[in-house]
PDB file of C-alpha atoms in Angstrom:
ATOM      1  CA  MET A   1       0.000   0.000   0.000  1.00  0.00           C
ATOM      2  CA  VAL A   2       2.720   2.462   0.977  1.00  0.00           C
ATOM      3  CA  LEU A   3       4.902   1.434  -1.995  1.00  0.00           C
ATOM      4  CA  GLN A   4       1.974   1.953  -4.354  1.00  0.00           C
ATOM      5  CA  PHE A   5       1.373   5.427  -2.887  1.00  0.00           C
ATOM      6  CA  VAL A   6       5.048   6.322  -3.429  1.00  0.00           C
ATOM      7  CA  LYS A   7       4.944   5.120  -7.049  1.00  0.00           C
ATOM      8  CA  GLU A   8       1.807   7.116  -7.794  1.00  0.00           C
ATOM      9  CA  HIS A   9       3.292  10.310  -6.357  1.00  0.00           C
ATOM     10  CA  VAL A  10       6.944   9.856  -7.295  1.00  0.00           C
ATOM     11  CA  LEU A  11       7.225  13.361  -8.797  1.00  0.00           C
ATOM     12  CA  TRP A  12       6.179  14.996  -5.542  1.00  0.00           C
ATOM     13  CA  TRP A  13       8.657  12.907  -3.546  1.00  0.00           C
ATOM     14  CA  ILE A  14      11.402  13.880  -5.973  1.00  0.00           C
ATOM     15  CA  LEU A  15      10.502  17.565  -5.723  1.00  0.00           C
ATOM     16  CA  LEU A  16      10.425  17.309  -1.935  1.00  0.00           C
ATOM     17  CA  PHE A  17      13.924  15.828  -2.056  1.00  0.00           C
ATOM     18  CA  ALA A  18      15.011  18.745  -4.273  1.00  0.00           C
ATOM     19  CA  ALA A  19      13.547  21.196  -1.742  1.00  0.00           C
ATOM     20  CA  VAL A  20      15.442  19.516   1.106  1.00  0.00           C
ATOM     21  CA  PHE A  21      18.681  19.789  -0.865  1.00  0.00           C
ATOM     22  CA  THR A  22      17.934  23.443  -1.632  1.00  0.00           C
ATOM     23  CA  PHE A  23      17.428  24.156   2.066  1.00  0.00           C
ATOM     24  CA  TYR A  24      20.674  22.362   2.964  1.00  0.00           C
ATOM     25  CA  TRP A  25      22.551  24.283   0.260  1.00  0.00           C
ATOM     26  CA  LEU A  26      21.199  27.681   1.297  1.00  0.00           C
ATOM     27  CA  MET A  27      22.176  26.996   4.890  1.00  0.00           C
ATOM     28  CA  GLN A  28      25.807  26.772   3.737  1.00  0.00           C
ATOM     29  CA  PHE A  29      25.530  30.426   2.677  1.00  0.00           C
ATOM     30  CA  ARG A  30      23.423  31.863   5.487  1.00  0.00           C
ATOM     31  CA  LYS A  31      26.138  34.385   6.405  1.00  0.00           C
ATOM     32  CA  ARG A  32      26.805  35.472   2.829  1.00  0.00           C
ATOM     33  CA  LEU A  33      23.079  35.730   2.149  1.00  0.00           C
ATOM     34  CA  ARG A  34      22.315  37.166   5.599  1.00  0.00           C
ATOM     35  CA  MET A  35      19.536  34.624   5.901  1.00  0.00           C
ATOM     36  CA  SER A  36      18.141  32.672   8.858  1.00  0.00           C
ATOM     37  CA  TRP A  37      16.848  29.118   8.585  1.00  0.00           C
ATOM     38  CA  GLN A  38      13.340  30.451   9.184  1.00  0.00           C
ATOM     39  CA  ALA A  39      13.654  32.361   5.920  1.00  0.00           C
ATOM     40  CA  ALA A  40      15.564  29.650   4.047  1.00  0.00           C
ATOM     41  CA  LEU A  41      12.912  26.985   4.647  1.00  0.00           C
ATOM     42  CA  PRO A  42       9.970  28.677   2.874  1.00  0.00           C
ATOM     43  CA  LEU A  43      12.361  30.052   0.249  1.00  0.00           C
ATOM     44  CA  SER A  44      13.517  26.516  -0.558  1.00  0.00           C
ATOM     45  CA  LEU A  45       9.927  25.406  -1.076  1.00  0.00           C
ATOM     46  CA  LEU A  46       9.137  28.517  -3.115  1.00  0.00           C
ATOM     47  CA  HIS A  47      12.204  27.887  -5.279  1.00  0.00           C
ATOM     48  CA  VAL A  48      10.934  24.443  -6.246  1.00  0.00           C
ATOM     49  CA  VAL A  49       7.332  25.611  -6.732  1.00  0.00           C
ATOM     50  CA  PHE A  50       8.443  28.513  -8.919  1.00  0.00           C
ATOM     51  CA  GLY A  51      10.624  26.139 -10.938  1.00  0.00           C
ATOM     52  CA  VAL A  52       7.706  23.780 -11.560  1.00  0.00           C
ATOM     53  CA  ALA A  53       5.543  26.727 -12.600  1.00  0.00           C
ATOM     54  CA  CYS A  54       8.248  27.872 -15.033  1.00  0.00           C
ATOM     55  CA  VAL A  55       8.594  24.529 -16.807  1.00  0.00           C
ATOM     56  CA  ARG A  56       4.839  24.012 -17.018  1.00  0.00           C
ATOM     57  CA  VAL A  57       4.041  27.498 -18.278  1.00  0.00           C
ATOM     58  CA  PHE A  58       6.775  27.260 -20.902  1.00  0.00           C
ATOM     59  CA  ALA A  59       5.460  23.881 -22.041  1.00  0.00           C
ATOM     60  CA  ARG A  60       1.995  25.381 -22.474  1.00  0.00           C
ATOM     61  CA  LEU A  61       3.477  28.254 -24.483  1.00  0.00           C
ATOM     62  CA  GLU A  62       5.027  25.609 -26.742  1.00  0.00           C
ATOM     63  CA  GLY A  63       1.557  24.139 -27.260  1.00  0.00           C
ATOM     64  CA  ALA A  64       1.982  21.054 -25.093  1.00  0.00           C
ATOM     65  CA  ASP A  65      -0.822  19.452 -23.114  1.00  0.00           C
ATOM     66  CA  ALA A  66      -1.601  20.544 -19.556  1.00  0.00           C
ATOM     67  CA  GLY A  67       0.789  18.948 -17.075  1.00  0.00           C
ATOM     68  CA  ALA A  68       3.654  18.744 -19.556  1.00  0.00           C
ATOM     69  CA  MET A  69       6.990  20.281 -18.596  1.00  0.00           C
ATOM     70  CA  SER A  70       9.783  21.914 -20.579  1.00  0.00           C
ATOM     71  CA  ILE A  71      13.257  22.265 -19.060  1.00  0.00           C
ATOM     72  CA  PHE A  72      13.818  25.457 -21.029  1.00  0.00           C
ATOM     73  CA  GLY A  73      11.152  27.124 -18.921  1.00  0.00           C
ATOM     74  CA  ALA A  74      13.522  26.924 -15.967  1.00  0.00           C
ATOM     75  CA  VAL A  75      16.514  27.944 -18.078  1.00  0.00           C
ATOM     76  CA  PHE A  76      14.877  31.170 -19.274  1.00  0.00           C
ATOM     77  CA  PHE A  77      12.396  32.092 -16.528  1.00  0.00           C
ATOM     78  CA  MET A  78      14.250  31.291 -13.300  1.00  0.00           C
ATOM     79  CA  PRO A  79      16.751  34.158 -13.851  1.00  0.00           C
ATOM     80  CA  ILE A  80      13.835  36.597 -13.739  1.00  0.00           C
ATOM     81  CA  GLY A  81      12.985  35.418 -10.232  1.00  0.00           C
ATOM     82  CA  TYR A  82      16.633  35.568  -9.153  1.00  0.00           C
ATOM     83  CA  TYR A  83      17.078  39.099 -10.460  1.00  0.00           C
ATOM     84  CA  LEU A  84      13.876  40.397  -8.867  1.00  0.00           C
ATOM     85  CA  GLY A  85      14.720  38.647  -5.590  1.00  0.00           C
ATOM     86  CA  ALA A  86      18.203  40.170  -5.524  1.00  0.00           C
ATOM     87  CA  LYS A  87      16.833  43.666  -6.090  1.00  0.00           C
ATOM     88  CA  LEU A  88      13.922  43.276  -3.684  1.00  0.00           C
ATOM     89  CA  PHE A  89      16.064  42.028  -0.792  1.00  0.00           C
ATOM     90  CA  LYS A  90      19.103  44.133  -1.738  1.00  0.00           C
ATOM     91  CA  ARG A  91      21.547  41.282  -2.304  1.00  0.00           C
ATOM     92  CA  GLN A  92      24.366  41.111  -4.843  1.00  0.00           C
ATOM     93  CA  THR A  93      22.885  39.886  -8.119  1.00  0.00           C
ATOM     94  CA  ALA A  94      25.977  37.886  -9.102  1.00  0.00           C
ATOM     95  CA  GLU A  95      26.016  36.165  -5.706  1.00  0.00           C
ATOM     96  CA  ILE A  96      22.338  35.228  -5.944  1.00  0.00           C
ATOM     97  CA  PHE A  97      22.743  33.776  -9.426  1.00  0.00           C
ATOM     98  CA  ASP A  98      25.791  31.717  -8.476  1.00  0.00           C
ATOM     99  CA  ILE A  99      24.339  30.338  -5.261  1.00  0.00           C
ATOM    100  CA  PHE A 100      20.876  29.534  -6.599  1.00  0.00           C
ATOM    101  CA  ALA A 101      22.163  28.047  -9.851  1.00  0.00           C
ATOM    102  CA  VAL A 102      23.327  24.963  -7.955  1.00  0.00           C
ATOM    103  CA  PRO A 103      19.957  23.922  -6.423  1.00  0.00           C
ATOM    104  CA  MET A 104      18.188  24.828  -9.663  1.00  0.00           C
ATOM    105  CA  ILE A 105      20.404  22.466 -11.654  1.00  0.00           C
ATOM    106  CA  PHE A 106      20.022  19.817  -8.958  1.00  0.00           C
ATOM    107  CA  THR A 107      16.239  20.144  -9.236  1.00  0.00           C
ATOM    108  CA  LEU A 108      16.464  19.674 -13.009  1.00  0.00           C
ATOM    109  CA  LEU A 109      18.556  16.573 -12.388  1.00  0.00           C
ATOM    110  CA  CYS A 110      15.759  15.292 -10.158  1.00  0.00           C
ATOM    111  CA  ALA A 111      13.220  16.142 -12.860  1.00  0.00           C
ATOM    112  CA  ARG A 112      15.072  13.920 -15.316  1.00  0.00           C
ATOM    113  CA  VAL A 113      14.994  11.111 -12.755  1.00  0.00           C
ATOM    114  CA  ASN A 114      11.220  11.509 -12.805  1.00  0.00           C
ATOM    115  CA  CYS A 115      11.322  11.069 -16.589  1.00  0.00           C
ATOM    116  CA  LEU A 116      12.694   7.572 -16.035  1.00  0.00           C
ATOM    117  CA  PHE A 117       9.682   6.697 -13.864  1.00  0.00           C
ATOM    118  CA  SER A 118       7.094   8.351 -16.110  1.00  0.00           C
ATOM    119  CA  GLY A 119       8.586   7.007 -19.350  1.00  0.00           C
ATOM    120  CA  CYS A 120       8.680  10.383 -21.090  1.00  0.00           C
ATOM    121  CA  CYS A 121      11.418  12.226 -23.032  1.00  0.00           C
ATOM    122  CA  LEU A 122      12.608   9.051 -24.716  1.00  0.00           C
ATOM    123  CA  GLY A 123      15.568   8.742 -27.025  1.00  0.00           C
ATOM    124  CA  LEU A 124      15.117   7.514 -30.584  1.00  0.00           C
ATOM    125  CA  PRO A 125      15.469   3.787 -31.330  1.00  0.00           C
ATOM    126  CA  ILE A 126      19.020   2.661 -32.126  1.00  0.00           C
ATOM    127  CA  GLY A 127      18.436   0.925 -35.446  1.00  0.00           C
ATOM    128  CA  SER A 128      16.759  -2.446 -35.014  1.00  0.00           C
ATOM    129  CA  THR A 129      18.535  -3.294 -31.748  1.00  0.00           C
ATOM    130  CA  GLY A 130      15.433  -2.732 -29.654  1.00  0.00           C
ATOM    131  CA  LEU A 131      17.405  -0.168 -27.614  1.00  0.00           C
ATOM    132  CA  ARG A 132      17.053   3.601 -27.458  1.00  0.00           C
ATOM    133  CA  TRP A 133      19.599   6.381 -27.201  1.00  0.00           C
ATOM    134  CA  PRO A 134      20.046   7.118 -23.463  1.00  0.00           C
ATOM    135  CA  THR A 135      19.265  10.818 -23.798  1.00  0.00           C
ATOM    136  CA  ARG A 136      17.728  11.145 -20.333  1.00  0.00           C
ATOM    137  CA  GLU A 137      20.667   9.405 -18.712  1.00  0.00           C
ATOM    138  CA  ALA A 138      23.089  11.570 -20.702  1.00  0.00           C
ATOM    139  CA  GLU A 139      21.356  14.722 -19.470  1.00  0.00           C
ATOM    140  CA  MET A 140      21.489  13.497 -15.889  1.00  0.00           C
ATOM    141  CA  LEU A 141      25.220  12.878 -16.321  1.00  0.00           C
ATOM    142  CA  PHE A 142      25.599  16.390 -17.756  1.00  0.00           C
ATOM    143  CA  TYR A 143      23.931  17.951 -14.699  1.00  0.00           C
ATOM    144  CA  LEU A 144      25.945  15.840 -12.280  1.00  0.00           C
ATOM    145  CA  THR A 145      29.237  16.706 -13.982  1.00  0.00           C
ATOM    146  CA  PHE A 146      28.415  20.414 -14.038  1.00  0.00           C
ATOM    147  CA  LEU A 147      27.529  20.372 -10.348  1.00  0.00           C
ATOM    148  CA  LEU A 148      30.674  18.487  -9.371  1.00  0.00           C
ATOM    149  CA  VAL A 149      32.801  21.075 -11.187  1.00  0.00           C
ATOM    150  CA  GLU A 150      31.001  24.302 -10.275  1.00  0.00           C
ATOM    151  CA  ALA A 151      29.394  23.701  -6.858  1.00  0.00           C
ATOM    152  CA  PRO A 152      32.755  23.563  -4.982  1.00  0.00           C
ATOM    153  CA  LYS A 153      33.778  26.853  -6.624  1.00  0.00           C
ATOM    154  CA  VAL A 154      30.560  28.524  -5.514  1.00  0.00           C
ATOM    155  CA  ARG A 155      30.944  27.209  -1.993  1.00  0.00           C
ATOM    156  CA  LYS A 156      34.511  28.545  -1.771  1.00  0.00           C
ATOM    157  CA  GLY A 157      33.452  31.946  -3.121  1.00  0.00           C
ATOM    158  CA  LYS A 158      35.578  31.622  -6.264  1.00  0.00           C
ATOM    159  CA  THR A 159      32.864  32.653  -8.716  1.00  0.00           C
ATOM    160  CA  ARG A 160      31.743  36.112  -9.821  1.00  0.00           C
ATOM    161  CA  GLY A 161      28.352  35.594 -11.402  1.00  0.00           C
ATOM    162  CA  GLU A 162      29.415  33.373 -14.281  1.00  0.00           C
ATOM    163  CA  VAL A 163      27.919  30.065 -13.110  1.00  0.00           C
ATOM    164  CA  TYR A 164      24.378  30.513 -14.425  1.00  0.00           C
ATOM    165  CA  PRO A 165      25.355  31.892 -17.855  1.00  0.00           C
ATOM    166  CA  LEU A 166      28.010  29.175 -18.114  1.00  0.00           C
ATOM    167  CA  TYR A 167      25.274  26.640 -17.462  1.00  0.00           C
ATOM    168  CA  MET A 168      23.086  28.244 -20.142  1.00  0.00           C
ATOM    169  CA  PHE A 169      25.924  28.023 -22.645  1.00  0.00           C
ATOM    170  CA  ALA A 170      26.906  24.456 -21.751  1.00  0.00           C
ATOM    171  CA  TYR A 171      23.336  23.178 -21.634  1.00  0.00           C
ATOM    172  CA  GLY A 172      22.442  24.892 -24.897  1.00  0.00           C
ATOM    173  CA  LEU A 173      25.395  23.208 -26.612  1.00  0.00           C
ATOM    174  CA  PHE A 174      24.652  19.841 -25.012  1.00  0.00           C
ATOM    175  CA  ARG A 175      20.929  19.964 -25.725  1.00  0.00           C
ATOM    176  CA  PHE A 176      21.394  21.038 -29.352  1.00  0.00           C
ATOM    177  CA  VAL A 177      23.421  17.880 -30.023  1.00  0.00           C
ATOM    178  CA  VAL A 178      21.315  15.496 -27.941  1.00  0.00           C
ATOM    179  CA  GLU A 179      18.052  16.838 -29.357  1.00  0.00           C
ATOM    180  CA  PHE A 180      18.791  15.041 -32.644  1.00  0.00           C
ATOM    181  CA  LEU A 181      18.554  11.762 -30.713  1.00  0.00           C
ATOM    182  CA  ARG A 182      15.321  12.562 -28.843  1.00  0.00           C
ATOM    183  CA  VAL A 183      11.753  11.662 -29.719  1.00  0.00           C
ATOM    184  CA  SER A 184       9.677  14.723 -30.580  1.00  0.00           C
ATOM    185  CA  THR A 185       5.886  14.697 -30.523  1.00  0.00           C
ATOM    186  CA  SER A 186       5.704  17.973 -32.466  1.00  0.00           C
ATOM    187  CA  THR A 187       7.529  16.960 -35.644  1.00  0.00           C
ATOM    188  CA  ASN A 188       9.183  14.084 -37.459  1.00  0.00           C
ATOM    189  CA  HIS A 189      11.829  16.451 -38.806  1.00  0.00           C
ATOM    190  CA  PRO A 190      15.383  16.085 -37.390  1.00  0.00           C
ATOM    191  CA  PHE A 191      15.214  19.704 -36.211  1.00  0.00           C
ATOM    192  CA  HIS A 192      12.815  20.342 -33.325  1.00  0.00           C
ATOM    193  CA  LEU A 193      11.582  23.499 -31.614  1.00  0.00           C
ATOM    194  CA  SER A 194      13.961  22.689 -28.757  1.00  0.00           C
ATOM    195  CA  HIS A 195      16.882  23.172 -31.157  1.00  0.00           C
ATOM    196  CA  ALA A 196      15.907  26.844 -31.393  1.00  0.00           C
ATOM    197  CA  TRP A 197      15.707  27.146 -27.591  1.00  0.00           C
ATOM    198  CA  ALA A 198      19.084  25.414 -27.289  1.00  0.00           C
ATOM    199  CA  ILE A 199      20.692  27.897 -29.686  1.00  0.00           C
ATOM    200  CA  LEU A 200      19.128  30.817 -27.809  1.00  0.00           C
ATOM    201  CA  SER A 201      20.397  29.449 -24.490  1.00  0.00           C
ATOM    202  CA  LEU A 202      23.866  28.909 -25.963  1.00  0.00           C
ATOM    203  CA  VAL A 203      24.112  32.405 -27.457  1.00  0.00           C
ATOM    204  CA  VAL A 204      22.751  34.250 -24.413  1.00  0.00           C
ATOM    205  CA  GLY A 205      24.924  32.270 -22.018  1.00  0.00           C
ATOM    206  CA  LEU A 206      28.065  32.770 -24.076  1.00  0.00           C
ATOM    207  CA  ALA A 207      27.433  36.506 -24.463  1.00  0.00           C
ATOM    208  CA  ILE A 208      27.052  36.966 -20.711  1.00  0.00           C
ATOM    209  CA  VAL A 209      30.131  34.857 -19.915  1.00  0.00           C
ATOM    210  CA  VAL A 210      32.200  36.923 -22.352  1.00  0.00           C
ATOM    211  CA  PHE A 211      30.866  40.149 -20.850  1.00  0.00           C
ATOM    212  CA  ILE A 212      31.657  39.025 -17.281  1.00  0.00           C
ATOM    213  CA  THR A 213      35.133  37.880 -18.311  1.00  0.00           C
ATOM    214  CA  LYS A 214      35.936  41.180 -20.021  1.00  0.00           C
ATOM    215  CA  GLN A 215      34.578  43.137 -17.086  1.00  0.00           C
ATOM    216  CA  ALA A 216      36.742  41.131 -14.649  1.00  0.00           C
ATOM    217  CA  LYS A 217      39.863  41.752 -16.761  1.00  0.00           C
ATOM    218  CA  ARG A 218      39.044  45.458 -16.956  1.00  0.00           C
ATOM    219  CA  LEU A 219      38.774  45.661 -13.179  1.00  0.00           C
ATOM    220  CA  GLN A 220      42.084  43.793 -12.775  1.00  0.00           C
ATOM    221  CA  ARG A 221      43.887  46.238 -15.080  1.00  0.00           C
ATOM    222  CA  LYS A 222      42.395  49.168 -13.211  1.00  0.00           C
ATOM    223  CA  ALA A 223      43.498  47.665  -9.887  1.00  0.00           C
ATOM    224  CA  ARG A 224      47.087  47.247 -11.154  1.00  0.00           C
ATOM    225  CA  LYS A 225      47.231  50.885 -12.261  1.00  0.00           C
ATOM    226  CA  ASN A 226      46.101  52.030  -8.831  1.00  0.00           C
TER     227      ASN A 226
END
């Protein structure tokens, strides 16, 4: 009975796990964020709820059925929440983006785990082997690798706002390639709508990373002159 209940509500258990991780992560930065656990707890839940709203709204804008989710909704809409939150609570925008990028990516990793249970977002068949391209597993590996590389840098304070745009660039590049191997319900053509979103994510992310890099170098040169 309990096992059946868990299976029927696996998405909610996964999202709850993502919220717990978000809370744990935010607690590592309570001094830098000037945040108590009483504030971090509801914020962690809100972060997950807002993320779910983003992916579902974006999916509807793409013309998908109610209840469908699109990862690109989080990629493009979550930064709006981060920016407004930073301005509203008078926190450094770069700091907010770096810190919150980690739990956001972790939540997307959890969302792909849910895809395994729900059987959605399949890869195309590999010839007549009876197997499919492991696109969901590849995306999970992408998220895990990105987190293992960038999360320690964020925790040590070695980032300056480049983590989220770097993710946008890397994910856009990854998704553009992998999208050719994914099943699409919208078209039988090799190019899907998600290819366009992947290119947009890649271009925007790269542009911001370049801007941040140039700005950092400019500040370093100014510091040397002084």
